[in-house]
Structures are given as C-alpha cells and as structure tokens.
CSV table of C-alpha atoms and ligand atoms in Angstrom, one decimal:
chain,number,residue,atom,x,y,z
A,1,UNK,CA,-19.0,52.6,-7.5
A,2,UNK,CA,-22.4,51.9,-6.1
A,3,UNK,CA,-22.7,49.6,-3.1
A,4,UNK,CA,-23.0,45.9,-3.7
A,5,UNK,CA,-26.5,44.6,-3.1
A,6,UNK,CA,-27.1,41.0,-1.9
A,7,UNK,CA,-30.4,39.1,-2.3
A,8,UNK,CA,-30.7,35.9,-0.1
A,9,UNK,CA,-33.4,33.3,-0.8
A,10,UNK,CA,-33.9,30.7,1.9
A,11,UNK,CA,-35.7,27.3,1.8
A,12,UNK,CA,-36.1,24.8,4.6
A,13,UNK,CA,-35.9,24.5,8.3
A,14,UNK,CA,-35.4,26.9,11.2
A,15,UNK,CA,-31.7,26.2,11.1
A,16,UNK,CA,-31.5,27.4,7.5
A,17,UNK,CA,-33.5,30.6,8.4
A,18,UNK,CA,-31.1,31.1,11.2
A,19,UNK,CA,-28.1,30.5,9.0
A,20,UNK,CA,-29.4,33.0,6.4
A,21,UNK,CA,-29.8,35.7,9.1
A,22,UNK,CA,-26.2,35.0,10.1
A,23,UNK,CA,-25.2,35.2,6.5
A,24,UNK,CA,-26.7,38.6,6.1
A,25,UNK,CA,-25.0,39.7,9.2
A,26,UNK,CA,-21.5,38.6,8.0
A,27,UNK,CA,-22.0,40.1,4.6
A,28,UNK,CA,-23.1,43.3,6.0
A,29,UNK,CA,-20.4,43.5,8.6
A,30,UNK,CA,-17.4,42.1,6.8
A,31,UNK,CA,-18.0,43.4,3.3
A,32,UNK,CA,-20.4,46.3,4.1
A,33,UNK,CA,-22.7,45.1,1.3
A,34,UNK,CA,-26.4,45.9,1.5
A,35,UNK,CA,-29.0,43.2,1.9
A,36,UNK,CA,-32.0,43.8,-0.4
A,37,UNK,CA,-35.4,42.1,-0.5
A,38,UNK,CA,-36.1,42.6,-4.2
A,39,UNK,CA,-34.2,40.3,-6.4
A,40,UNK,CA,-33.8,42.6,-9.4
A,41,UNK,CA,-32.1,45.2,-7.3
A,42,UNK,CA,-29.2,42.8,-6.4
A,43,UNK,CA,-25.9,42.0,-8.0
A,44,UNK,CA,-25.1,39.1,-5.7
A,45,UNK,CA,-27.6,36.2,-5.3
A,46,UNK,CA,-27.5,33.6,-2.6
A,47,UNK,CA,-29.7,30.6,-2.5
A,48,UNK,CA,-29.7,28.7,0.9
A,49,UNK,CA,-31.2,25.3,-0.1
A,50,UNK,CA,-32.9,22.4,1.7
A,51,UNK,CA,-32.7,18.8,0.6
A,52,UNK,CA,-34.7,17.1,3.3
A,53,UNK,CA,-37.6,16.3,1.0
A,54,UNK,CA,-38.4,15.7,-2.7
A,55,UNK,CA,-37.7,17.7,-5.7
A,56,UNK,CA,-34.8,19.6,-4.1
A,57,UNK,CA,-32.6,19.5,-7.2
A,58,UNK,CA,-35.3,20.5,-9.7
A,59,UNK,CA,-36.4,23.3,-7.4
A,60,UNK,CA,-32.8,24.5,-7.2
A,61,UNK,CA,-32.1,24.5,-11.0
A,62,UNK,CA,-35.5,26.1,-11.7
A,63,UNK,CA,-34.6,29.0,-9.4
A,64,UNK,CA,-31.1,29.3,-10.8
A,65,UNK,CA,-32.6,29.5,-14.3
A,66,UNK,CA,-34.4,32.7,-13.2
A,67,UNK,CA,-31.2,34.2,-11.9
A,68,UNK,CA,-29.3,33.2,-15.0
A,69,UNK,CA,-31.4,35.7,-17.0
A,70,UNK,CA,-30.2,38.5,-14.7
A,71,UNK,CA,-26.6,37.4,-15.3
A,72,UNK,CA,-27.1,37.4,-19.0
A,73,UNK,CA,-27.8,41.1,-18.8
A,74,UNK,CA,-25.0,41.8,-16.3
A,75,UNK,CA,-22.1,39.4,-16.3
A,76,UNK,CA,-20.7,40.9,-13.1
A,77,UNK,CA,-23.5,39.3,-11.1
A,78,UNK,CA,-22.3,36.6,-8.6
A,79,UNK,CA,-24.5,33.6,-7.9
A,80,UNK,CA,-23.9,31.5,-4.8
A,81,UNK,CA,-25.5,28.2,-3.8
A,82,UNK,CA,-25.4,27.1,-0.2
A,83,UNK,CA,-27.2,24.8,2.2
A,84,UNK,CA,-27.9,21.1,2.1
A,85,UNK,CA,-28.4,20.6,-1.7
A,86,UNK,CA,-25.0,22.4,-2.2
A,87,UNK,CA,-23.4,20.0,0.3
A,88,UNK,CA,-25.1,17.0,-1.4
A,89,UNK,CA,-24.5,17.9,-5.0
A,90,UNK,CA,-21.2,19.8,-4.8
A,91,UNK,CA,-19.3,20.2,-8.1
A,92,UNK,CA,-22.3,18.8,-10.0
A,93,UNK,CA,-24.0,22.1,-9.6
A,94,UNK,CA,-21.2,23.8,-11.6
A,95,UNK,CA,-21.6,21.2,-14.3
A,96,UNK,CA,-25.3,21.8,-14.7
A,97,UNK,CA,-25.3,25.5,-14.1
A,98,UNK,CA,-22.0,26.9,-15.3
A,99,UNK,CA,-23.0,30.4,-14.4
A,100,UNK,CA,-22.9,29.6,-10.7
A,101,UNK,CA,-19.8,31.2,-9.0
A,102,UNK,CA,-19.8,29.8,-5.5
A,103,UNK,CA,-20.9,26.6,-3.8
A,104,UNK,CA,-20.8,26.6,0.0
A,105,UNK,CA,-22.2,24.2,2.7
A,106,UNK,CA,-24.1,24.6,5.9
A,107,UNK,CA,-20.9,24.5,7.9
A,108,UNK,CA,-19.0,27.0,5.9
A,109,UNK,CA,-21.4,30.0,5.7
A,110,UNK,CA,-19.0,32.1,7.7
A,111,UNK,CA,-16.4,31.8,4.9
A,112,UNK,CA,-18.7,33.2,2.3
A,113,UNK,CA,-17.7,36.9,2.6
A,114,UNK,CA,-14.0,35.9,1.8
A,115,UNK,CA,-15.2,33.6,-1.0
A,116,UNK,CA,-17.1,36.5,-2.6
A,117,UNK,CA,-14.1,38.7,-2.4
A,118,UNK,CA,-11.9,36.0,-4.0
A,119,UNK,CA,-14.3,35.6,-6.8
A,120,UNK,CA,-14.1,39.3,-7.5
A,121,UNK,CA,-10.3,39.4,-7.2
A,122,UNK,CA,-9.4,36.2,-9.0
A,123,UNK,CA,-12.3,35.7,-11.3
A,124,UNK,CA,-12.7,32.0,-10.6
A,125,UNK,CA,-15.3,29.7,-9.3
A,126,UNK,CA,-15.0,28.5,-5.7
A,127,UNK,CA,-16.4,25.6,-3.7
A,128,UNK,CA,-16.2,24.8,0.0
A,129,UNK,CA,-18.6,22.3,1.4
A,130,UNK,CA,-16.3,21.0,4.1
A,131,UNK,CA,-17.2,20.4,7.8
A,132,UNK,CA,-14.7,22.4,9.8
A,133,UNK,CA,-15.0,21.2,13.3
A,134,UNK,CA,-16.1,24.0,15.7
A,135,UNK,CA,-15.1,26.9,13.5
A,136,UNK,CA,-18.6,27.9,12.6
A,137,UNK,CA,-19.5,28.5,16.3
A,138,UNK,CA,-16.6,31.0,16.6
A,139,UNK,CA,-18.3,33.3,14.1
A,140,UNK,CA,-21.8,33.3,15.6
A,141,UNK,CA,-23.2,36.9,15.7
A,142,UNK,CA,-25.9,37.7,18.2
A,143,UNK,CA,-29.1,37.8,16.3
A,144,UNK,CA,-32.5,39.0,17.4
A,145,UNK,CA,-35.4,37.5,15.5
A,146,UNK,CA,-38.1,39.8,16.8
A,147,UNK,CA,-38.4,42.3,19.6
A,148,UNK,CA,-38.8,39.6,22.2
A,149,UNK,CA,-37.5,36.2,20.9
A,150,UNK,CA,-34.2,34.9,19.6
A,151,UNK,CA,-32.8,31.7,18.3
A,152,UNK,CA,-29.6,30.4,19.8
A,153,UNK,CA,-27.7,27.5,18.3
A,154,UNK,CA,-26.5,24.9,20.8
A,155,UNK,CA,-25.6,21.9,18.6
A,156,UNK,CA,-25.0,21.4,14.9
A,157,UNK,CA,-25.2,18.2,12.8
A,158,UNK,CA,-26.5,14.7,13.5
A,159,UNK,CA,-25.1,11.3,14.2
A,160,UNK,CA,-28.3,9.4,14.1
A,161,UNK,CA,-28.5,8.3,10.5
A,162,UNK,CA,-32.3,7.5,10.4
A,163,UNK,CA,-32.6,5.5,7.3
A,164,UNK,CA,-34.7,8.1,5.4
A,165,UNK,CA,-32.7,11.2,6.3
A,166,UNK,CA,-30.1,13.2,4.4
A,167,UNK,CA,-29.2,15.5,7.2
A,168,UNK,CA,-26.2,13.6,8.6
A,169,UNK,CA,-24.7,13.7,5.1
A,170,UNK,CA,-25.3,17.4,4.5
A,171,UNK,CA,-24.7,18.9,7.9
A,172,UNK,CA,-22.1,16.5,9.2
A,173,UNK,CA,-21.4,15.1,12.6
A,174,UNK,CA,-22.9,16.4,15.9
A,175,UNK,CA,-20.8,19.2,17.4
A,176,UNK,CA,-22.0,20.8,20.7
A,177,UNK,CA,-21.2,24.4,21.2
A,178,UNK,CA,-19.2,25.3,24.3
A,179,UNK,CA,-21.8,26.0,27.0
A,180,UNK,CA,-20.0,29.2,28.2
A,181,UNK,CA,-20.5,30.7,24.8
A,182,UNK,CA,-24.2,29.8,24.8
A,183,UNK,CA,-24.7,31.4,28.2
A,184,UNK,CA,-22.8,34.5,27.2
A,185,UNK,CA,-24.8,34.9,24.0
A,186,UNK,CA,-28.1,34.6,26.0
A,187,UNK,CA,-26.9,37.1,28.6
A,188,UNK,CA,-26.2,39.6,25.8
A,189,UNK,CA,-29.7,39.0,24.3
A,190,UNK,CA,-31.4,39.5,27.6
A,191,UNK,CA,-29.6,42.8,28.0
A,192,UNK,CA,-31.0,43.8,24.6
A,193,UNK,CA,-34.6,43.1,25.9
A,194,UNK,CA,-35.1,39.6,24.5
A,195,UNK,CA,-37.5,37.6,26.7
A,196,UNK,CA,-37.8,34.3,25.0
A,197,UNK,CA,-34.9,32.1,23.9
A,198,UNK,CA,-35.4,29.4,21.3
A,199,UNK,CA,-32.6,26.8,21.4
A,200,UNK,CA,-31.8,25.3,18.1
A,201,UNK,CA,-30.2,22.1,16.8
A,202,UNK,CA,-31.0,18.9,14.8
A,203,UNK,CA,-31.0,17.0,18.1
A,204,UNK,CA,-30.8,19.5,21.0
A,205,UNK,CA,-31.2,16.8,23.6
A,206,UNK,CA,-28.0,15.0,22.5
A,207,UNK,CA,-26.2,18.1,23.6
A,208,UNK,CA,-23.0,17.1,25.4
A,209,UNK,CA,-20.1,19.3,26.2
A,210,UNK,CA,-17.0,18.2,28.2
A,211,UNK,CA,-15.2,21.1,29.8
A,212,UNK,CA,-11.5,21.3,30.7
A,213,UNK,CA,-12.2,19.9,34.2
A,214,UNK,CA,-13.9,16.9,32.6
A,215,UNK,CA,-17.4,18.0,33.7
A,216,UNK,CA,-20.0,16.7,31.4
A,217,UNK,CA,-22.7,19.2,30.6
A,218,UNK,CA,-25.8,17.5,29.2
A,219,UNK,CA,-28.9,19.2,27.8
A,220,UNK,CA,-30.8,19.1,31.1
A,221,UNK,CA,-27.9,20.7,32.9
A,222,UNK,CA,-27.6,23.3,30.2
A,223,UNK,CA,-31.3,24.2,30.6
A,224,UNK,CA,-30.8,24.7,34.3
A,225,UNK,CA,-27.9,27.0,33.7
A,226,UNK,CA,-29.9,29.0,31.1
A,227,UNK,CA,-32.9,29.2,33.4
A,228,UNK,CA,-30.7,30.8,36.1
A,229,UNK,CA,-29.9,33.7,33.9
A,230,UNK,CA,-31.7,36.7,35.3
A,231,UNK,CA,-34.4,38.1,33.0
A,232,UNK,CA,-35.1,35.0,31.0
A,233,UNK,CA,-38.8,34.6,30.7
A,234,UNK,CA,-39.4,31.7,28.2
A,235,UNK,CA,-37.3,28.8,26.9
A,236,UNK,CA,-38.2,26.8,23.8
A,237,UNK,CA,-36.2,24.3,21.9
A,238,UNK,CA,-36.3,22.3,18.6
A,239,UNK,CA,-35.8,19.6,17.6
A,240,UNK,CA,-35.5,16.9,20.2
A,241,UNK,CA,-35.3,13.2,19.7
A,242,UNK,CA,-37.2,10.6,21.8
A,243,UNK,CA,-34.1,8.4,21.8
A,244,UNK,CA,-32.1,11.0,23.9
A,245,UNK,CA,-35.0,12.1,26.1
A,246,UNK,CA,-33.4,11.3,29.4
A,247,UNK,CA,-35.0,11.1,32.8
A,248,UNK,CA,-33.0,14.1,33.7
A,249,UNK,CA,-34.6,16.1,30.9
A,250,UNK,CA,-38.1,15.0,32.0
A,251,UNK,CA,-37.3,16.0,35.6
A,252,UNK,CA,-36.3,19.6,34.6
A,253,UNK,CA,-39.9,20.2,33.6
A,254,UNK,CA,-40.6,20.2,37.3
A,255,UNK,CA,-37.7,22.6,38.1
A,256,UNK,CA,-37.8,25.2,35.3
A,257,UNK,CA,-40.9,27.3,35.1
A,258,UNK,CA,-39.5,29.1,32.1
A,259,UNK,CA,-39.7,25.9,30.0
A,260,UNK,CA,-42.8,26.3,27.9
A,261,UNK,CA,-45.8,24.0,28.1
A,262,UNK,CA,-45.1,22.9,24.6
A,263,UNK,CA,-42.9,20.1,23.2
A,264,UNK,CA,-42.1,19.2,19.6
A,265,UNK,CA,-41.0,15.6,19.9
A,266,UNK,CA,-41.0,13.9,16.4
A,267,UNK,CA,-42.1,10.3,16.5
A,268,UNK,CA,-42.4,9.8,12.6
A,269,UNK,CA,-44.7,6.7,12.8
A,270,UNK,CA,-47.0,4.9,15.2
A,271,UNK,CA,-45.9,1.4,13.9
A,272,UNK,CA,-43.1,-0.4,15.7
A,273,UNK,CA,-42.2,-2.1,12.4
A,274,UNK,CA,-41.8,1.2,10.5
A,275,UNK,CA,-39.9,2.8,13.4
A,276,UNK,CA,-37.5,-0.2,13.2
A,277,UNK,CA,-37.1,0.2,9.4
A,278,UNK,CA,-36.5,3.9,10.0
A,279,UNK,CA,-33.8,3.0,12.6
A,280,UNK,CA,-35.3,5.5,15.0
A,281,UNK,CA,-33.9,3.4,18.0
A,282,UNK,CA,-36.8,3.9,20.4
A,283,UNK,CA,-40.0,1.9,20.9
A,284,UNK,CA,-43.5,3.3,21.1
A,285,UNK,CA,-43.6,2.3,24.7
A,286,UNK,CA,-40.6,4.6,25.3
A,287,UNK,CA,-42.2,7.4,23.4
A,288,UNK,CA,-45.5,7.1,25.2
A,289,UNK,CA,-43.7,6.9,28.5
A,290,UNK,CA,-41.9,10.2,28.0
A,291,UNK,CA,-45.2,11.9,27.3
A,292,UNK,CA,-47.0,10.2,30.2
A,293,UNK,CA,-44.3,11.3,32.6
A,294,UNK,CA,-44.2,14.9,31.2
A,295,UNK,CA,-48.0,15.1,31.6
A,296,UNK,CA,-47.7,14.1,35.2
A,297,UNK,CA,-45.4,17.0,35.8
A,298,UNK,CA,-47.1,19.4,33.4
A,299,UNK,CA,-50.8,18.4,32.9
A,300,UNK,CA,-51.2,21.2,30.3
A,301,UNK,CA,-48.3,20.4,28.1
A,302,UNK,CA,-49.1,20.4,24.4
A,303,UNK,CA,-47.3,17.9,22.2
A,304,UNK,CA,-46.4,18.4,18.6
A,305,UNK,CA,-44.7,15.9,16.3
A,306,UNK,CA,-43.4,15.1,12.8
A,307,UNK,CA,-44.8,12.2,10.8
A,308,UNK,CA,-43.7,10.6,7.6
A,309,UNK,CA,-46.4,8.7,5.7
A,310,UNK,CA,-45.8,6.1,3.0
A,311,UNK,CA,-42.4,4.9,4.2
A,312,UNK,CA,-41.4,1.8,2.2
A,313,UNK,CA,-43.4,-1.2,3.6
A,314,UNK,CA,-46.0,0.9,5.4
A,315,UNK,CA,-49.3,-0.9,5.2
A,316,UNK,CA,-52.8,0.4,5.9
A,317,UNK,CA,-52.5,-1.2,9.3
A,318,UNK,CA,-49.2,0.6,10.1
A,319,UNK,CA,-50.8,3.8,9.0
A,320,UNK,CA,-53.8,3.2,11.2
A,321,UNK,CA,-51.5,2.7,14.2
A,322,UNK,CA,-50.0,6.2,13.5
A,323,UNK,CA,-53.5,7.7,13.6
A,324,UNK,CA,-54.2,5.8,16.8
A,325,UNK,CA,-51.0,7.2,18.3
A,326,UNK,CA,-52.1,10.7,17.4
A,327,UNK,CA,-55.3,10.2,19.2
A,328,UNK,CA,-53.9,8.3,22.2
A,329,UNK,CA,-51.1,10.8,22.8
A,330,UNK,CA,-53.2,13.8,22.3
A,331,UNK,CA,-50.9,15.2,19.6
A,332,UNK,CA,-51.9,18.8,19.1
A,333,UNK,CA,-49.9,19.8,16.0
A,334,UNK,CA,-47.7,18.2,13.4
A,335,UNK,CA,-45.4,18.7,10.5
A,336,UNK,CA,-46.3,15.7,8.3
A,337,UNK,CA,-44.7,14.7,5.1
A,338,UNK,CA,-44.9,12.2,2.3
A,339,UNK,CA,-41.9,9.9,2.3
A,340,UNK,CA,-39.4,10.8,-0.4
A,341,UNK,CA,-36.3,8.8,-1.2
A,342,UNK,CA,-33.2,10.8,-0.5
A,343,UNK,CA,-30.0,9.9,-2.5
A,344,UNK,CA,-27.5,7.9,-0.6
A,345,UNK,CA,-29.8,7.0,2.3
A,346,UNK,CA,-30.5,3.3,3.4
A,347,UNK,CA,-34.2,3.7,2.8
A,348,UNK,CA,-33.6,4.8,-0.8
A,349,UNK,CA,-32.6,1.2,-1.5
A,350,UNK,CA,-35.7,-0.2,0.0
A,351,UNK,CA,-38.6,-1.1,-2.2
A,352,UNK,CA,-40.9,2.0,-2.2
A,353,UNK,CA,-44.1,0.0,-2.6
A,354,UNK,CA,-46.7,2.7,-1.6
A,355,UNK,CA,-48.0,4.5,-4.6
A,356,UNK,CA,-47.9,8.3,-4.7
A,357,UNK,CA,-51.7,8.5,-4.8
A,358,UNK,CA,-51.9,6.3,-1.7
A,359,UNK,CA,-49.2,8.4,0.1
A,360,UNK,CA,-51.2,11.6,-0.7
A,361,UNK,CA,-54.4,10.0,0.6
A,362,UNK,CA,-52.7,9.0,3.9
A,363,UNK,CA,-51.2,12.4,4.3
A,364,UNK,CA,-54.6,14.0,3.7
A,365,UNK,CA,-56.3,11.8,6.3
A,366,UNK,CA,-53.5,12.3,8.8
A,367,UNK,CA,-53.6,16.1,8.4
A,368,UNK,CA,-57.3,16.0,8.8
A,369,UNK,CA,-57.0,14.2,12.1
A,370,UNK,CA,-54.4,16.6,13.3
A,371,UNK,CA,-56.6,19.6,12.4
A,372,UNK,CA,-59.4,18.1,14.5
A,373,UNK,CA,-57.0,17.8,17.4
A,374,UNK,CA,-55.7,21.3,17.0
A,375,UNK,CA,-59.3,22.6,17.0
A,376,UNK,CA,-60.2,20.5,20.0
A,377,UNK,CA,-57.2,21.8,22.1
A,378,UNK,CA,-57.8,25.4,21.0
A,379,UNK,CA,-61.5,25.0,22.1
A,380,UNK,CA,-60.2,23.9,25.5
A,381,UNK,CA,-58.5,27.2,25.8
A,382,UNK,CA,-61.7,29.1,25.5
A,383,UNK,CA,-62.5,31.2,28.6
A,384,UNK,CA,-59.1,30.7,30.0
A,385,UNK,CA,-56.5,33.3,30.9
A,386,UNK,CA,-53.3,33.0,28.8
A,387,UNK,CA,-49.9,34.6,28.9
A,388,UNK,CA,-48.8,36.2,25.7
A,389,UNK,CA,-45.5,37.6,24.5
A,390,UNK,CA,-46.6,40.4,22.2
A,391,UNK,CA,-44.9,40.5,18.8
A,392,UNK,CA,-46.5,43.5,17.1
A,393,UNK,CA,-49.7,45.2,15.9
A,394,UNK,CA,-51.5,43.8,12.9
A,395,UNK,CA,-51.5,46.3,10.0
A,396,UNK,CA,-54.8,44.9,8.9
A,397,UNK,CA,-57.0,45.5,12.0
A,398,UNK,CA,-54.7,47.2,14.5
A,399,UNK,CA,-55.0,44.2,16.9
A,400,UNK,CA,-52.0,43.3,19.0
A,401,UNK,CA,-50.7,39.8,18.3
A,402,UNK,CA,-48.4,37.4,20.1
A,403,UNK,CA,-47.9,33.8,21.0
A,404,UNK,CA,-49.1,31.7,23.9
A,405,UNK,CA,-46.7,29.2,25.4
A,406,UNK,CA,-48.3,26.4,23.3
A,407,UNK,CA,-47.6,28.3,20.0
A,408,UNK,CA,-51.0,29.7,19.3
A,409,UNK,CA,-51.3,33.2,17.9
A,410,UNK,CA,-53.6,35.5,19.9
A,411,UNK,CA,-55.1,38.7,18.7
A,412,UNK,CA,-56.4,41.3,21.2
A,413,UNK,CA,-57.0,45.0,21.6
A,414,UNK,CA,-55.6,47.2,24.3
A,415,UNK,CA,-55.1,50.9,25.0
A,416,UNK,CA,-51.6,50.2,26.4
A,417,UNK,CA,-48.6,49.8,24.1
A,418,UNK,CA,-48.1,46.1,24.6
A,419,UNK,CA,-45.5,45.4,21.9
A,420,UNK,CA,-42.6,43.4,23.3
A,421,UNK,CA,-44.4,43.0,26.6
A,422,UNK,CA,-45.8,40.0,28.4
A,423,UNK,CA,-49.5,40.3,29.0
A,424,UNK,CA,-52.4,38.3,30.4
A,425,UNK,CA,-55.4,37.9,28.1
A,426,UNK,CA,-58.8,36.2,28.4
A,427,UNK,CA,-59.6,33.9,25.4
A,428,UNK,CA,-63.1,34.5,24.0
A,429,UNK,CA,-62.9,33.0,20.5
A,430,UNK,CA,-60.8,30.7,18.4
A,431,UNK,CA,-60.1,29.4,14.9
A,432,UNK,CA,-57.7,26.5,14.6
A,433,UNK,CA,-54.3,28.0,15.7
A,434,UNK,CA,-55.6,31.5,16.1
A,435,UNK,CA,-57.3,32.8,19.3
A,436,UNK,CA,-59.1,36.1,19.9
A,437,UNK,CA,-58.9,37.6,23.4
A,438,UNK,CA,-59.6,40.5,25.7
A,439,UNK,CA,-56.7,42.2,27.4
A,440,UNK,CA,-56.6,41.6,31.1
A,441,UNK,CA,-53.3,43.0,32.5
A,442,UNK,CA,-49.7,43.5,32.0
A,443,UNK,CA,-47.8,40.5,33.4
B,501,5AD,N1,-39.0,12.1,3.4
B,501,5AD,C1,-40.0,12.7,4.0
B,501,5AD,N2,-39.9,13.4,5.2
B,501,5AD,C2,-38.6,13.5,5.7
B,501,5AD,N3,-38.2,14.1,6.8
B,501,5AD,C3,-36.9,13.9,6.9
B,501,5AD,N4,-36.4,13.1,5.8
B,501,5AD,C4,-37.5,12.9,5.1
B,501,5AD,C5,-37.8,12.1,3.9
B,501,5AD,N5,-36.8,11.5,3.2
B,501,5AD,C6,-39.0,14.8,7.8
B,501,5AD,C7,-39.0,14.1,9.1
B,501,5AD,C8,-38.2,15.0,10.0
B,501,5AD,C9,-38.5,16.4,9.3
B,501,5AD,C10,-37.6,17.5,9.6
B,501,5AD,O1,-38.5,16.1,7.9
B,501,5AD,O2,-40.4,14.0,9.6
B,501,5AD,O3,-38.5,15.0,11.3
B,502,SF4,FE1,-32.4,13.2,10.3
B,502,SF4,FE2,-32.9,11.3,12.2
B,502,SF4,FE3,-30.9,13.1,12.5
B,502,SF4,FE4,-33.4,13.9,12.7
B,502,SF4,S1,-32.3,12.4,14.0
B,502,SF4,S2,-31.8,14.9,11.5
B,502,SF4,S3,-34.4,12.6,11.2
B,502,SF4,S4,-31.0,11.5,10.9
C-alpha cells in the first residue's frame, strides 16, 4: 500500500501557522504519513481555519467544496477541519458538509493522529473541540521555523473577552505553560543553532505560572530567565496587551539587550469611547505612558499596533482620534481591519451603524497614514549600520536577505556565506519595509 499523503491548508494568525507546523510533525512522527504541498497528491486533507474576521464560514465551505470533488473520485479520502471555525461551528459543519470526517479544535490538535486512525478503523465521523487543560503543552515538539528563528508557545487562550473578539470562545481560557518546559525547549533550540526566539501567545504578557514552591513567575521574570540562556541572540514576542503591560515589563527593556527594539502592542482605537465599548480595559493615557516610558529606555524602539475601524458607534471624530494617535505615538506599522461582527460576541448585539463603504474608506485612509509612517521610519534608517539575522539568498537576484530588529527586510551582497549568521550592514536605499544595504562585517 502506498504511503498516506497529507495536505494541510492554514489560515489565520501566527498561532495557527505554528499549530499547523506541529500538526505536520505529529502526523509525520506518530503515523509516518508524508506531508505534501500539492493538494491533488493527497488522500488526507486538513484545513486549519481562522474565525477572527468576516466570511470565515463562507470561506470554509467554499474550500471544502473543492476538496469534495477529490472525495467524489476517491471515497477513501479523509477530510479534517480544525482551528477556530471548527471550535465555533462544531457539529454544524457535518450538517452542511456531510463528507467531512473529522472536526477538531485548536486545543486538540495533538489528538488528530489518533482520530485519523480511528476513522480508518471504525469508519465513523469524529469530533473533538474540547479544551483539555494543559494536555496540549505536553505534546509540543521542538520546531525550527527557519535556520535562525523559532516560535515558542508560552501561553494559550484568552480571558479578556474584548467585546468584538471570538478568540476566548474558540481557544478557551488562558493557560500558561510551565516555565521549566519553556526554558528547556529554548535550550534545545539554541543547541540546534537557533539565534532568535519568538515567544507566542494571545496575551504573552499575562503569562503567570505558579510553581510548587508558590513562586509566581510573571512574563518579565520569564524574559529574564530566557535572556540568561547562553547563546540567545534575539527575543521577540507577540501578542502583548496594554492592559497587562506592567512596570516590571517596561523595566526589563533596560536589562535585556536581546529584547528587540520592536514592540507589537495593539491599541485597536484612538478613541476612549470606542476603547470602552470594546472593553479593552485601559485608557489612552495608560497606552501612551507605556510607550513614553519604553522610549526613555529605548529611544529607537519601533511600535506596531492593530486597529479596528468602523466599530459600532465609531464617528468620524473617533476615527480622527485614531489617526492622531498613530501620528502622536509614531506608530511604524500596523495590522488594520474593518470591524466585523463575530457570532456570540457582545459587540455583535450592538447597532453596527457604520456603512461598509464608510468602513472601507476609513481603512484606506488609516493604511495610507501608516504607509507614510513606515516610509518615514525606513528613511530614518538610511546611512545607518544595522544588525541583520540572515535568512537566506534570494533566488531572484542572489542577494542575501534577513531581518533587522525592527522587522525590516534587508537585501545585500557579500562574498562570505552569511546564511544563518548575524551580520552588520550599511543601509543605502529603502522602499517601505525593504532596505538595501552593503555588507560591513560579521557580527
Ligand atoms: N473584527 C475586526 N477585527 C478584529 N480583530 C479581532 N476581532 C475582530 C473583529 N471582530 C483584530 C484585532 C486583533 C487582531 C488579531 O484581529 O485588531 O488585535
Ligand atoms: Fe481577542 Fe481581546 Fe483576547 Fe486579544 S485580548 S484575543 S482581542 S479577546
């Protein structure tokens, strides 16, 4: 019998990308199935879905419709739906797409290999969208993302219940991973040559782990422990929340040189009224204060943020305040979205009084401002020396490429083999997020 081949399609956030990488690892290791990148070569299909924004269901059934055709030609094909839409819709997916075999949630991905085997053995449909407490952490394989950087999960789920957000319903309550496991995983990664660790979680800065001696390990303490691991060169994290941005966390920016000069700190809106309707639980003064304090410690820190435009009740004046905040706080980059009502959320019951056309207009304006900001900050980097972690060589023009601390891609030429290395370069040209440079030296 030929080897089973699995095709995985992933939508959504870094967490989903990370989960899919883990999924391929489990499937490969536990079942010895091959992972393929061309759908028509597969006999097992997995869709890792995202429900954070609009049209998640339509997108799901559209995709499933395409895979249904494969199954009509080969009834032995297995189709699995995972991720946040699976958690949200559950059994309803079977009702609308009877050809789906397995539904699993973000917290049960490690159970999928067994579920696939059971479908083969017992020829029945299976669903498991539960939130088993810390079980998922026990199955975490060590995963390298590139030659030099790796994601490491430190916390899962969210307790915040911002009024627009589906995540607490689909990913469950916050669970912090035991800090010793985190440190061990990072040590293993460093031995493998990883230089940059990217800590992941819906709210990394609400990390809190109480050990058997009743010591409370908070995110700032965890960062200090991580920075003490020999060989760690850069530390990044996403996503953090202004509500939990403690003084301790601000202070570590003065103590940990490996923490990058870049922070993604989603604010969502520049209007106090909208923040309150969103139940974000911080004021603009608090948000600004975090940034002012960080800039005192790290004058070159770059700030990125998430914004939602067209939240119910958002007036032109509220929107203008968001633009003003972008300018006042020197926001460098953003992920910005049109508000979309998510089923079961508090905001979905509010009157959505901003027309789609107006939402689109505001998004366009906001993104234009952000682009100007990005350009401005890239231009400030001109003629400076930057440190780059080199990811590879571009096939197109044979330039080396890598990232600066503040998430810009840099291209440069060198006669040395720089891949996987840390180098110093001199910036001599830029285009939005992309910089061109001359090689200076190995770090
Ligand atoms: N509509 C639009 N954007 C949303 N986000 C979360 N929920 C919604 C929604 N219902 C955005 C927020 C969050 C990012 C991950 O997705 O900006 O920070
Ligand atoms: Fe969603 Fe708010 Fe939790 Fe972020 S903090 S995942 S926006 S509920």
